Amino acid sequence: MSSKRLKRATIIFFTTLLLFCFSTSQLFAASLKFTDITASRYDWVRPYIVKMNLAGVVKGMTDTTYGPDASVTREQLITMLVRLMGWESQTTGKTLPSTFPKASSVAPWARSYVALAVEKGIVSGKDMEDFRPADAAKRSEVAVFAVKALGLGQEAENRKNLSVSLTFTDGYMIEPEVRPYIEIAIEKGIMKGFPDNSFKPNDKFTRAQMATVLHNLSKLTKAYNIISGVVQDVDTELLPSVEIKLDDGTKKLYTVKLGETLIYKEDESGNLGEARLRDIKYGDFVNIISSANEAKYIDVISGGNAPVTSDDTVKGTIKEINLIRSTLTIKASDNKERIYNIKNQTKVYIDGNVATLYQLSAGQSVKLTVSGTDVGQIHAEGIDTVVEGIIRAVNTSTNVLTIENEDNDKYESYTLSSNVRVYRDNRAVDIYKLTIGDVATIIVSGSMIVEIEAESATREVSGFITGIDFASKNPVL
């Protein structure tokens, strides 16, 4: 063997050995800054705390403790949001307005952050009249401030006929003026309810929970100190590194230090779990926190694997729209499935007319304009069909009806047209008279429901039995 080959083989051998040696410690080293999140019960939140701390968004209660179980106060919450949005530099010299009640109650270190939040409309109305800076933030308050920080406050105020109070078992406890903010927070994947289908709007929010919300928000905006891009190359041997393509189309290489760089990857549920450099693949969408050109932290976002160049056009058929995670899955013309991120500014057109995401359906032919893994425009062909099945949901806030198609047993959602004709038990009725479980036939034109003929889920019928048919899935009497 030549000396050059021997040298290369030696390098690869020792690199592989190092990878093995660091496999169990690589992802734990940097997280040890905070000694109070090392217990196994904090495994679920450690990645989010470390990420936000490295990005400079959250700080510890002390140099070595984070205080994961402590409640996050309202002034801490505002400070974290301002930092995440990259506005910290704008706080210099900011003072609370003269109209701000009890300004002295706000901690001196937080006053400039709260002042900027007032200026940007995050703290307003009742929250400004009674800010209560040192009070523990409630879950409902976190939703309001987070949605406003994203610039969606006006959208929330414009929402009518909200269903969030019916979605959760404790929806009646959510104050009416807060409901649209919680609904948007749920839709955007910023927050979610509990396994028992409750929201617990008045529960105190912990610093651990706040780290997860900040992570969720960081996926919806250009977050402070976090660089996002699509992976172009991964070197796991000679020079451990990741090359990514940025939003502007330029490429940048980040070195990876084995045993120091933290690497995480989202699972199908969107939860971050430990990963290794070799788990990062070409086309993955990643977030990186770096020092110069050295990656200190990397996470791989699930669904961000659409290796196309910027400003490309992609044709295909919609397979799934996930409005909670803001992703669109299509089967492209090359028969490969691709997942793209739906952004706040994504424009939707059906048959050339301005439309909404709620009017899109699985099976619809689309042409996308994409930049990296983000969708700029969606051009869809309208659907004309007749569907028979069982009504499973009617959301009057988004004007969407979900029906279980009896032909394929799948749930399909369609947008209600503004002049939809509704009949129930052979009588013209308002859309609010429809009930989950009603058997219905819907007529869809241009991807919108124009007519609904429904029968009550339960009603009395008199007559003589003439036959029973067990041939179909649902026996007919």
Tab-separated table of C-alpha atoms in Angstrom:
chain	number	residue	atom	x	y	z
A	1	MET	CA	0.000	0.000	0.000
A	2	SER	CA	1.371	3.453	-0.933
A	3	SER	CA	2.194	5.911	1.841
A	4	LYS	CA	-0.569	8.286	0.634
A	5	ARG	CA	-3.223	5.551	0.849
A	6	LEU	CA	-1.875	4.405	4.202
A	7	LYS	CA	-2.105	7.960	5.529
A	8	ARG	CA	-5.713	8.316	4.317
A	9	ALA	CA	-6.673	4.923	5.772
A	10	THR	CA	-5.095	5.922	9.097
A	11	ILE	CA	-7.040	9.208	9.168
A	12	ILE	CA	-10.312	7.447	8.406
A	13	PHE	CA	-9.612	4.810	11.070
A	14	PHE	CA	-8.951	7.334	13.831
A	15	THR	CA	-11.850	9.523	12.734
A	16	THR	CA	-14.166	6.506	12.948
A	17	LEU	CA	-12.715	5.671	16.352
A	18	LEU	CA	-13.363	9.207	17.549
A	19	LEU	CA	-16.940	9.057	16.259
A	20	PHE	CA	-17.482	5.892	18.265
A	21	CYS	CA	-15.862	7.268	21.408
A	22	PHE	CA	-17.926	10.452	21.310
A	23	SER	CA	-21.219	8.870	20.287
A	24	THR	CA	-22.565	8.796	23.831
A	25	SER	CA	-21.104	12.071	25.038
A	26	GLN	CA	-21.223	14.282	21.960
A	27	LEU	CA	-24.747	15.473	22.543
A	28	PHE	CA	-24.474	15.981	26.300
A	29	ALA	CA	-21.288	17.969	26.726
A	30	ALA	CA	-22.493	21.487	26.058
A	31	SER	CA	-25.803	21.033	27.880
A	32	LEU	CA	-23.967	20.608	31.192
A	33	LYS	CA	-23.670	24.393	31.601
A	34	PHE	CA	-26.941	24.169	33.528
A	35	THR	CA	-26.576	21.482	36.163
A	36	ASP	CA	-30.294	21.443	36.990
A	37	ILE	CA	-31.391	20.036	33.607
A	38	THR	CA	-29.203	16.912	33.630
A	39	ALA	CA	-31.829	14.617	35.199
A	40	SER	CA	-33.570	12.235	32.815
A	41	ARG	CA	-36.925	13.903	33.468
A	42	TYR	CA	-35.616	16.917	31.547
A	43	ASP	CA	-34.587	14.947	28.465
A	44	TRP	CA	-37.648	16.235	26.605
A	45	VAL	CA	-36.781	19.911	27.101
A	46	ARG	CA	-32.966	19.958	27.260
A	47	PRO	CA	-32.490	20.513	23.499
A	48	TYR	CA	-34.773	23.566	23.524
A	49	ILE	CA	-33.159	25.130	26.602
A	50	VAL	CA	-29.655	24.621	25.212
A	51	LYS	CA	-30.668	25.976	21.792
A	52	MET	CA	-32.240	29.131	23.158
A	53	ASN	CA	-29.383	29.713	25.582
A	54	LEU	CA	-26.738	29.352	22.878
A	55	ALA	CA	-28.736	31.747	20.686
A	56	GLY	CA	-28.751	34.301	23.499
A	57	VAL	CA	-32.535	34.252	23.839
A	58	VAL	CA	-32.744	32.814	27.379
A	59	LYS	CA	-30.370	33.074	30.299
A	60	GLY	CA	-30.015	31.076	33.496
A	61	MET	CA	-31.269	31.987	36.932
A	62	THR	CA	-27.581	31.747	37.847
A	63	ASP	CA	-24.460	30.865	35.855
A	64	THR	CA	-25.059	27.143	36.431
A	65	THR	CA	-28.841	26.818	36.885
A	66	TYR	CA	-31.719	27.413	34.489
A	67	GLY	CA	-34.684	26.878	36.826
A	68	PRO	CA	-36.792	24.722	34.474
A	69	ASP	CA	-39.663	24.317	36.934
A	70	ALA	CA	-39.818	27.987	37.934
A	71	SER	CA	-42.649	30.044	36.489
A	72	VAL	CA	-41.723	32.487	33.752
A	73	THR	CA	-42.802	35.992	34.722
A	74	ARG	CA	-44.559	38.351	32.341
A	75	GLU	CA	-41.537	40.650	32.082
A	76	GLN	CA	-39.241	37.651	31.452
A	77	LEU	CA	-41.642	36.438	28.755
A	78	ILE	CA	-41.581	39.798	26.963
A	79	THR	CA	-37.785	39.959	27.202
A	80	MET	CA	-37.387	36.494	25.677
A	81	LEU	CA	-39.733	37.321	22.802
A	82	VAL	CA	-37.912	40.568	22.018
A	83	ARG	CA	-34.581	38.738	21.936
A	84	LEU	CA	-35.926	35.902	19.777
A	85	MET	CA	-37.244	38.347	17.185
A	86	GLY	CA	-33.813	39.966	16.933
A	87	TRP	CA	-34.970	43.287	18.368
A	88	GLU	CA	-32.642	43.505	21.379
A	89	SER	CA	-30.447	46.146	19.700
A	90	GLN	CA	-33.551	48.327	19.335
A	91	THR	CA	-34.087	48.432	23.109
A	92	THR	CA	-31.126	50.760	23.652
A	93	GLY	CA	-32.364	54.003	25.157
A	94	LYS	CA	-36.005	52.909	25.215
A	95	THR	CA	-38.110	54.101	28.143
A	96	LEU	CA	-41.628	53.233	29.183
A	97	PRO	CA	-44.219	55.755	27.971
A	98	SER	CA	-45.680	58.219	30.456
A	99	THR	CA	-49.049	56.496	30.044
A	100	PHE	CA	-47.662	53.189	31.344
A	101	PRO	CA	-49.184	52.585	34.828
A	102	LYS	CA	-46.821	51.721	37.677
A	103	ALA	CA	-43.717	51.848	35.453
A	104	SER	CA	-41.489	51.514	38.529
A	105	SER	CA	-42.906	48.013	39.154
A	106	VAL	CA	-41.073	46.746	36.058
A	107	ALA	CA	-37.570	45.547	36.914
A	108	PRO	CA	-34.910	48.043	35.715
A	109	TRP	CA	-33.293	45.418	33.465
A	110	ALA	CA	-36.632	44.680	31.756
A	111	ARG	CA	-37.940	48.225	31.221
A	112	SER	CA	-36.373	48.833	27.816
A	113	TYR	CA	-37.658	45.455	26.567
A	114	VAL	CA	-41.192	46.138	27.780
A	115	ALA	CA	-41.003	49.667	26.321
A	116	LEU	CA	-40.113	48.241	22.903
A	117	ALA	CA	-42.917	45.669	23.223
A	118	VAL	CA	-45.359	48.514	23.881
A	119	GLU	CA	-44.034	50.335	20.816
A	120	LYS	CA	-44.505	47.246	18.644
A	121	GLY	CA	-48.007	46.567	19.941
A	122	ILE	CA	-47.161	43.372	21.809
A	123	VAL	CA	-48.141	44.902	25.141
A	124	SER	CA	-51.350	46.870	24.676
A	125	GLY	CA	-54.886	47.312	25.946
A	126	LYS	CA	-55.610	45.577	29.245
A	127	ASP	CA	-52.094	44.110	29.346
A	128	MET	CA	-50.645	47.618	29.386
A	129	GLU	CA	-53.220	48.944	31.843
A	130	ASP	CA	-52.373	46.146	34.290
A	131	PHE	CA	-49.035	44.687	33.204
A	132	ARG	CA	-48.144	42.918	36.482
A	133	PRO	CA	-44.471	42.364	35.448
A	134	ALA	CA	-43.512	39.995	38.252
A	135	ASP	CA	-46.630	37.811	38.003
A	136	ALA	CA	-46.253	34.299	36.621
A	137	ALA	CA	-47.420	34.223	32.989
A	138	LYS	CA	-50.511	32.125	32.295
A	139	ARG	CA	-50.756	29.825	29.278
A	140	SER	CA	-53.378	32.073	27.703
A	141	GLU	CA	-51.107	35.111	28.148
A	142	VAL	CA	-48.191	33.329	26.499
A	143	ALA	CA	-50.407	32.657	23.470
A	144	VAL	CA	-51.440	36.322	23.208
A	145	PHE	CA	-47.915	37.760	23.481
A	146	ALA	CA	-46.407	35.123	21.149
A	147	VAL	CA	-48.997	35.677	18.407
A	148	LYS	CA	-48.576	39.451	18.651
A	149	ALA	CA	-44.778	39.091	18.448
A	150	LEU	CA	-45.222	37.302	15.107
A	151	GLY	CA	-47.241	40.237	13.831
A	152	LEU	CA	-50.517	38.301	13.772
A	153	GLY	CA	-52.365	40.432	16.305
A	154	GLN	CA	-54.617	42.046	13.702
A	155	GLU	CA	-55.469	38.657	12.194
A	156	ALA	CA	-56.523	37.485	15.641
A	157	GLU	CA	-58.687	40.559	16.205
A	158	ASN	CA	-60.409	40.019	12.846
A	159	ARG	CA	-61.367	36.410	13.554
A	160	LYS	CA	-65.016	35.642	14.196
A	161	ASN	CA	-67.058	32.505	14.989
A	162	LEU	CA	-64.199	30.849	16.855
A	163	SER	CA	-64.275	27.129	17.571
A	164	VAL	CA	-61.454	26.972	20.121
A	165	SER	CA	-63.925	27.088	22.999
A	166	LEU	CA	-65.477	23.895	21.625
A	167	THR	CA	-62.161	22.225	20.776
A	168	PHE	CA	-61.000	21.887	24.382
A	169	THR	CA	-62.932	20.402	27.276
A	170	ASP	CA	-62.149	23.494	29.336
A	171	GLY	CA	-62.771	25.917	26.470
A	172	TYR	CA	-65.430	27.693	28.495
A	173	MET	CA	-62.644	28.914	30.790
A	174	ILE	CA	-60.901	30.772	27.947
A	175	GLU	CA	-61.808	34.464	27.926
A	176	PRO	CA	-63.563	35.471	24.673
A	177	GLU	CA	-60.964	38.116	23.736
A	178	VAL	CA	-58.158	35.578	24.144
A	179	ARG	CA	-59.724	32.792	22.056
A	180	PRO	CA	-58.539	33.953	18.615
A	181	TYR	CA	-54.951	34.162	19.842
A	182	ILE	CA	-55.051	30.647	21.244
A	183	GLU	CA	-56.630	29.389	18.028
A	184	ILE	CA	-53.795	30.896	15.964
A	185	ALA	CA	-51.179	29.588	18.420
A	186	ILE	CA	-52.593	26.084	17.973
A	187	GLU	CA	-52.828	26.376	14.177
A	188	LYS	CA	-49.233	27.608	13.875
A	189	GLY	CA	-47.851	24.882	16.139
A	190	ILE	CA	-46.675	27.411	18.722
A	191	MET	CA	-48.619	25.713	21.513
A	192	LYS	CA	-50.818	22.670	21.887
A	193	GLY	CA	-53.299	21.218	24.309
A	194	PHE	CA	-52.863	18.419	26.811
A	195	PRO	CA	-53.498	14.694	26.202
A	196	ASP	CA	-56.817	14.932	28.058
A	197	ASN	CA	-57.974	17.479	25.421
A	198	SER	CA	-57.759	20.412	27.825
A	199	PHE	CA	-55.835	23.668	27.364
A	200	LYS	CA	-55.578	24.867	30.964
A	201	PRO	CA	-55.562	28.567	30.046
A	202	ASN	CA	-54.968	29.769	33.606
A	203	ASP	CA	-52.091	27.451	34.459
A	204	LYS	CA	-48.729	29.046	35.138
A	205	PHE	CA	-46.118	28.623	32.409
A	206	THR	CA	-42.747	27.210	33.393
A	207	ARG	CA	-39.354	28.250	32.041
A	208	ALA	CA	-39.007	24.753	30.569
A	209	GLN	CA	-42.281	25.102	28.667
A	210	MET	CA	-41.213	28.565	27.513
A	211	ALA	CA	-38.092	27.133	25.864
A	212	THR	CA	-40.254	24.837	23.712
A	213	VAL	CA	-42.529	27.707	22.670
A	214	LEU	CA	-39.498	29.808	21.695
A	215	HIS	CA	-38.247	26.884	19.573
A	216	ASN	CA	-41.639	26.611	17.869
A	217	LEU	CA	-41.658	30.346	17.208
A	218	SER	CA	-38.138	30.210	15.789
A	219	LYS	CA	-39.441	27.976	12.978
A	220	LEU	CA	-41.945	30.652	11.940
A	221	THR	CA	-39.609	33.632	11.719
A	222	LYS	CA	-35.975	34.599	11.203
A	223	ALA	CA	-34.860	34.032	14.773
A	224	TYR	CA	-31.972	35.833	16.429
A	225	ASN	CA	-28.546	34.184	16.002
A	226	ILE	CA	-30.052	31.139	14.260
A	227	ILE	CA	-28.970	30.405	10.682
A	228	SER	CA	-31.294	28.296	8.523
A	229	GLY	CA	-30.637	26.559	5.237
A	230	VAL	CA	-30.779	23.418	3.119
A	231	VAL	CA	-27.957	20.896	3.453
A	232	GLN	CA	-25.795	20.586	0.340
A	233	ASP	CA	-23.002	18.368	1.686
A	234	VAL	CA	-21.993	16.534	4.858
A	235	ASP	CA	-18.403	15.414	5.591
A	236	THR	CA	-18.213	12.825	8.373
A	237	GLU	CA	-14.602	11.735	7.755
A	238	LEU	CA	-11.682	14.054	6.980
A	239	LEU	CA	-13.108	17.425	8.061
A	240	PRO	CA	-16.402	16.968	9.938
A	241	SER	CA	-18.599	19.710	8.528
A	242	VAL	CA	-21.965	20.677	7.042
A	243	GLU	CA	-22.442	22.851	3.973
A	244	ILE	CA	-25.804	24.585	3.606
A	245	LYS	CA	-27.531	26.819	1.081
A	246	LEU	CA	-28.909	30.014	2.603
A	247	ASP	CA	-32.098	31.845	1.622
A	248	ASP	CA	-30.200	34.118	-0.743
A	249	GLY	CA	-28.786	31.126	-2.631
A	250	THR	CA	-25.236	31.408	-1.265
A	251	LYS	CA	-23.508	28.408	0.286
A	252	LYS	CA	-21.727	28.345	3.626
A	253	LEU	CA	-19.590	25.671	5.303
A	254	TYR	CA	-19.705	25.069	9.061
A	255	THR	CA	-17.209	22.822	10.816
A	256	VAL	CA	-18.419	20.325	13.400
A	257	LYS	CA	-16.414	19.495	16.533
A	258	LEU	CA	-17.006	15.931	17.620
A	259	GLY	CA	-17.870	15.830	21.288
A	260	GLU	CA	-18.780	19.521	21.380
A	261	THR	CA	-21.243	20.368	18.616
A	262	LEU	CA	-24.766	19.496	19.730
A	263	ILE	CA	-26.853	17.790	17.062
A	264	TYR	CA	-30.584	17.094	17.267
A	265	LYS	CA	-33.233	15.930	14.830
A	266	GLU	CA	-37.007	16.219	14.919
A	267	ASP	CA	-39.072	13.054	14.950
A	268	GLU	CA	-42.423	12.662	13.186
A	269	SER	CA	-44.145	14.412	16.084
A	270	GLY	CA	-41.815	17.391	15.834
A	271	ASN	CA	-39.907	16.611	19.039
A	272	LEU	CA	-36.140	17.071	19.060
A	273	GLY	CA	-34.040	13.997	19.840
A	274	GLU	CA	-30.313	13.332	19.924
A	275	ALA	CA	-28.654	12.669	16.583
A	276	ARG	CA	-25.202	12.318	15.042
A	277	LEU	CA	-23.474	14.012	12.162
A	278	ARG	CA	-24.098	11.021	9.921
A	279	ASP	CA	-27.856	11.434	10.500
A	280	ILE	CA	-27.816	14.721	8.571
A	281	LYS	CA	-28.580	14.158	4.884
A	282	TYR	CA	-28.457	16.154	1.683
A	283	GLY	CA	-31.626	18.199	1.322
A	284	ASP	CA	-32.378	18.345	5.055
A	285	PHE	CA	-33.522	21.694	6.393
A	286	VAL	CA	-31.313	22.659	9.334
A	287	ASN	CA	-30.928	25.411	11.914
A	288	ILE	CA	-27.401	26.231	13.042
A	289	ILE	CA	-26.027	28.325	15.890
A	290	SER	CA	-22.393	29.092	15.243
A	291	SER	CA	-19.325	30.879	16.490
A	292	ALA	CA	-17.657	32.227	13.347
A	293	ASN	CA	-17.671	29.188	11.027
A	294	GLU	CA	-17.881	26.568	13.777
A	295	ALA	CA	-21.294	25.022	14.467
A	296	LYS	CA	-22.096	24.944	18.165
A	297	TYR	CA	-25.602	23.576	17.657
A	298	ILE	CA	-27.478	21.956	14.759
A	299	ASP	CA	-31.049	20.743	14.552
A	300	VAL	CA	-32.720	19.039	11.623
A	301	ILE	CA	-36.339	20.007	11.029
A	302	SER	CA	-38.612	17.172	9.951
A	303	GLY	CA	-40.323	17.705	6.638
A	304	GLY	CA	-37.642	20.040	5.376
A	305	ASN	CA	-36.237	17.716	2.750
A	306	ALA	CA	-36.943	19.176	-0.667
A	307	PRO	CA	-33.585	19.463	-2.458
A	308	VAL	CA	-34.373	22.057	-5.087
A	309	THR	CA	-32.666	25.283	-6.000
A	310	SER	CA	-34.078	28.690	-5.144
A	311	ASP	CA	-36.994	30.098	-7.140
A	312	ASP	CA	-37.802	26.723	-8.712
A	313	THR	CA	-41.167	25.582	-10.008
A	314	VAL	CA	-42.423	22.210	-8.814
A	315	LYS	CA	-45.481	20.439	-10.194
A	316	GLY	CA	-47.341	17.604	-8.538
A	317	THR	CA	-50.353	16.483	-6.546
A	318	ILE	CA	-51.143	17.414	-2.960
A	319	LYS	CA	-50.785	14.478	-0.613
A	320	GLU	CA	-51.220	16.271	2.715
A	321	ILE	CA	-51.621	19.770	4.141
A	322	ASN	CA	-50.659	20.107	7.818
A	323	LEU	CA	-51.844	23.509	9.001
A	324	ILE	CA	-50.615	22.871	12.535
A	325	ARG	CA	-47.009	22.390	11.401
A	326	SER	CA	-47.459	24.613	8.326
A	327	THR	CA	-46.196	22.008	5.879
A	328	LEU	CA	-47.345	20.895	2.434
A	329	THR	CA	-46.568	17.397	1.161
A	330	ILE	CA	-46.849	16.756	-2.569
A	331	LYS	CA	-46.158	13.867	-4.903
A	332	ALA	CA	-44.042	15.572	-7.525
A	333	SER	CA	-44.089	14.841	-11.244
A	334	ASP	CA	-41.022	12.605	-10.721
A	335	ASN	CA	-43.165	10.437	-8.346
A	336	LYS	CA	-41.107	11.506	-5.328
A	337	GLU	CA	-42.758	12.889	-2.206
A	338	ARG	CA	-41.516	16.292	-1.117
A	339	ILE	CA	-42.348	18.362	1.930
A	340	TYR	CA	-42.320	22.154	1.903
A	341	ASN	CA	-42.780	24.840	4.536
A	342	ILE	CA	-45.826	27.095	4.259
A	343	LYS	CA	-44.919	30.621	5.328
A	344	ASN	CA	-47.134	33.482	6.507
A	345	GLN	CA	-46.549	35.226	3.173
A	346	THR	CA	-47.326	32.173	1.007
A	347	LYS	CA	-49.895	33.112	-1.644
A	348	VAL	CA	-52.591	30.666	-2.819
A	349	TYR	CA	-54.471	30.715	-6.115
A	350	ILE	CA	-57.142	28.311	-7.396
A	351	ASP	CA	-57.915	28.499	-11.104
A	352	GLY	CA	-56.152	31.868	-11.098
A	353	ASN	CA	-58.275	33.342	-8.307
A	354	VAL	CA	-56.932	34.358	-4.888
A	355	ALA	CA	-57.736	31.626	-2.362
A	356	THR	CA	-56.760	30.384	1.092
A	357	LEU	CA	-54.927	27.327	2.375
A	358	TYR	CA	-58.227	25.983	3.697
A	359	GLN	CA	-59.481	25.636	0.127
A	360	LEU	CA	-56.727	23.187	-0.805
A	361	SER	CA	-57.382	19.451	-0.636
A	362	ALA	CA	-55.491	16.201	-0.990
A	363	GLY	CA	-55.424	15.014	-4.594
A	364	GLN	CA	-55.423	18.522	-6.031
A	365	SER	CA	-52.992	19.275	-8.870
A	366	VAL	CA	-50.639	22.123	-7.993
A	367	LYS	CA	-47.719	24.124	-9.294
A	368	LEU	CA	-45.471	25.562	-6.584
A	369	THR	CA	-42.980	28.390	-6.679
A	370	VAL	CA	-40.364	27.499	-4.076
A	371	SER	CA	-37.185	28.918	-2.615
A	372	GLY	CA	-35.234	26.200	-0.869
A	373	THR	CA	-37.865	24.405	1.189
A	374	ASP	CA	-40.230	27.382	1.481
A	375	VAL	CA	-43.315	27.829	-0.695
A	376	GLY	CA	-43.801	31.299	-2.149
A	377	GLN	CA	-46.872	30.627	-4.290
A	378	ILE	CA	-49.318	27.751	-4.726
A	379	HIS	CA	-51.260	27.567	-7.995
A	380	ALA	CA	-53.927	24.873	-7.787
A	381	GLU	CA	-56.581	23.518	-10.085
A	382	GLY	CA	-60.110	23.638	-8.737
A	383	ILE	CA	-61.848	20.402	-7.764
A	384	ASP	CA	-65.362	19.581	-8.980
A	385	THR	CA	-66.821	16.524	-7.294
A	386	VAL	CA	-69.679	15.056	-5.293
A	387	VAL	CA	-68.824	13.422	-1.966
A	388	GLU	CA	-71.082	11.248	0.160
A	389	GLY	CA	-70.219	10.412	3.740
A	390	ILE	CA	-70.462	11.425	7.385
A	391	ILE	CA	-69.815	14.954	8.638
A	392	ARG	CA	-66.898	14.887	11.084
A	393	ALA	CA	-66.319	18.598	11.710
A	394	VAL	CA	-67.722	22.015	10.822
A	395	ASN	CA	-65.358	24.904	11.600
A	396	THR	CA	-67.279	28.128	11.080
A	397	SER	CA	-64.272	30.298	11.946
A	398	THR	CA	-62.316	28.973	8.971
A	399	ASN	CA	-65.404	27.987	6.925
A	400	VAL	CA	-64.144	24.425	6.536
A	401	LEU	CA	-66.240	21.253	6.610
A	402	THR	CA	-64.640	17.843	7.106
A	403	ILE	CA	-66.419	14.750	5.791
A	404	GLU	CA	-65.534	11.064	6.016
A	405	ASN	CA	-65.774	9.914	2.413
A	406	GLU	CA	-67.733	6.653	2.314
A	407	ASP	CA	-65.890	5.558	-0.853
A	408	ASN	CA	-62.420	5.521	0.709
A	409	ASP	CA	-63.031	5.995	4.464
A	410	LYS	CA	-60.743	9.046	4.426
A	411	TYR	CA	-61.368	12.417	6.023
A	412	GLU	CA	-61.555	15.203	3.424
A	413	SER	CA	-61.836	18.929	4.145
A	414	TYR	CA	-63.430	21.508	1.860
A	415	THR	CA	-64.085	25.227	2.158
A	416	LEU	CA	-67.679	26.445	2.346
A	417	SER	CA	-68.618	28.976	-0.322
A	418	SER	CA	-70.126	32.245	0.898
A	419	ASN	CA	-73.525	31.342	-0.588
A	420	VAL	CA	-73.547	27.625	0.197
A	421	ARG	CA	-76.991	26.020	0.128
A	422	VAL	CA	-77.652	23.820	3.151
A	423	TYR	CA	-80.484	21.313	3.552
A	424	ARG	CA	-81.054	19.062	6.548
A	425	ASP	CA	-83.820	16.506	6.637
A	426	ASN	CA	-85.225	18.022	3.432
A	427	ARG	CA	-85.467	21.542	4.878
A	428	ALA	CA	-83.334	24.591	4.112
A	429	VAL	CA	-81.301	25.422	7.234
A	430	ASP	CA	-78.370	27.522	8.415
A	431	ILE	CA	-74.903	25.955	8.417
A	432	TYR	CA	-74.958	25.982	12.239
A	433	LYS	CA	-77.752	23.391	12.195
A	434	LEU	CA	-75.396	20.719	10.860
A	435	THR	CA	-74.274	18.186	13.454
A	436	ILE	CA	-71.227	15.955	13.663
A	437	GLY	CA	-72.383	12.497	12.615
A	438	ASP	CA	-74.917	13.713	10.067
A	439	VAL	CA	-74.969	11.715	6.836
A	440	ALA	CA	-74.396	14.146	3.983
A	441	THR	CA	-73.897	14.588	0.273
A	442	ILE	CA	-71.803	17.625	-0.621
A	443	ILE	CA	-71.382	19.196	-4.032
A	444	VAL	CA	-67.944	20.750	-4.594
A	445	SER	CA	-67.310	23.230	-7.397
A	446	GLY	CA	-63.959	24.965	-7.834
A	447	SER	CA	-62.768	23.339	-4.583
A	448	MET	CA	-65.598	24.981	-2.617
A	449	ILE	CA	-68.771	23.440	-1.214
A	450	VAL	CA	-71.778	24.968	-2.947
A	451	GLU	CA	-74.486	22.627	-1.645
A	452	ILE	CA	-74.986	20.273	1.309
A	453	GLU	CA	-77.801	17.779	1.692
A	454	ALA	CA	-77.707	16.218	5.160
A	455	GLU	CA	-79.764	13.816	7.194
A	456	SER	CA	-79.864	13.883	10.989
A	457	ALA	CA	-77.573	11.453	12.714
A	458	THR	CA	-80.500	10.201	14.777
A	459	ARG	CA	-84.215	10.503	14.021
A	460	GLU	CA	-87.422	8.500	14.275
A	461	VAL	CA	-88.628	6.680	11.162
A	462	SER	CA	-91.897	4.711	10.967
A	463	GLY	CA	-92.580	1.960	8.478
A	464	PHE	CA	-92.240	-1.736	7.644
A	465	ILE	CA	-88.895	-3.505	7.191
A	466	THR	CA	-88.706	-4.760	3.635
A	467	GLY	CA	-85.123	-5.966	3.670
A	468	ILE	CA	-81.667	-5.797	5.270
A	469	ASP	CA	-78.505	-5.553	3.157
A	470	PHE	CA	-75.243	-6.630	4.837
A	471	ALA	CA	-73.194	-6.555	1.634
A	472	SER	CA	-71.751	-3.054	2.161
A	473	LYS	CA	-69.510	-1.882	4.994
A	474	ASN	CA	-72.455	-0.060	6.569
A	475	PRO	CA	-75.499	-2.396	6.640
A	476	VAL	CA	-78.601	-0.914	5.028
A	477	LEU	CA	-82.057	-1.391	6.609
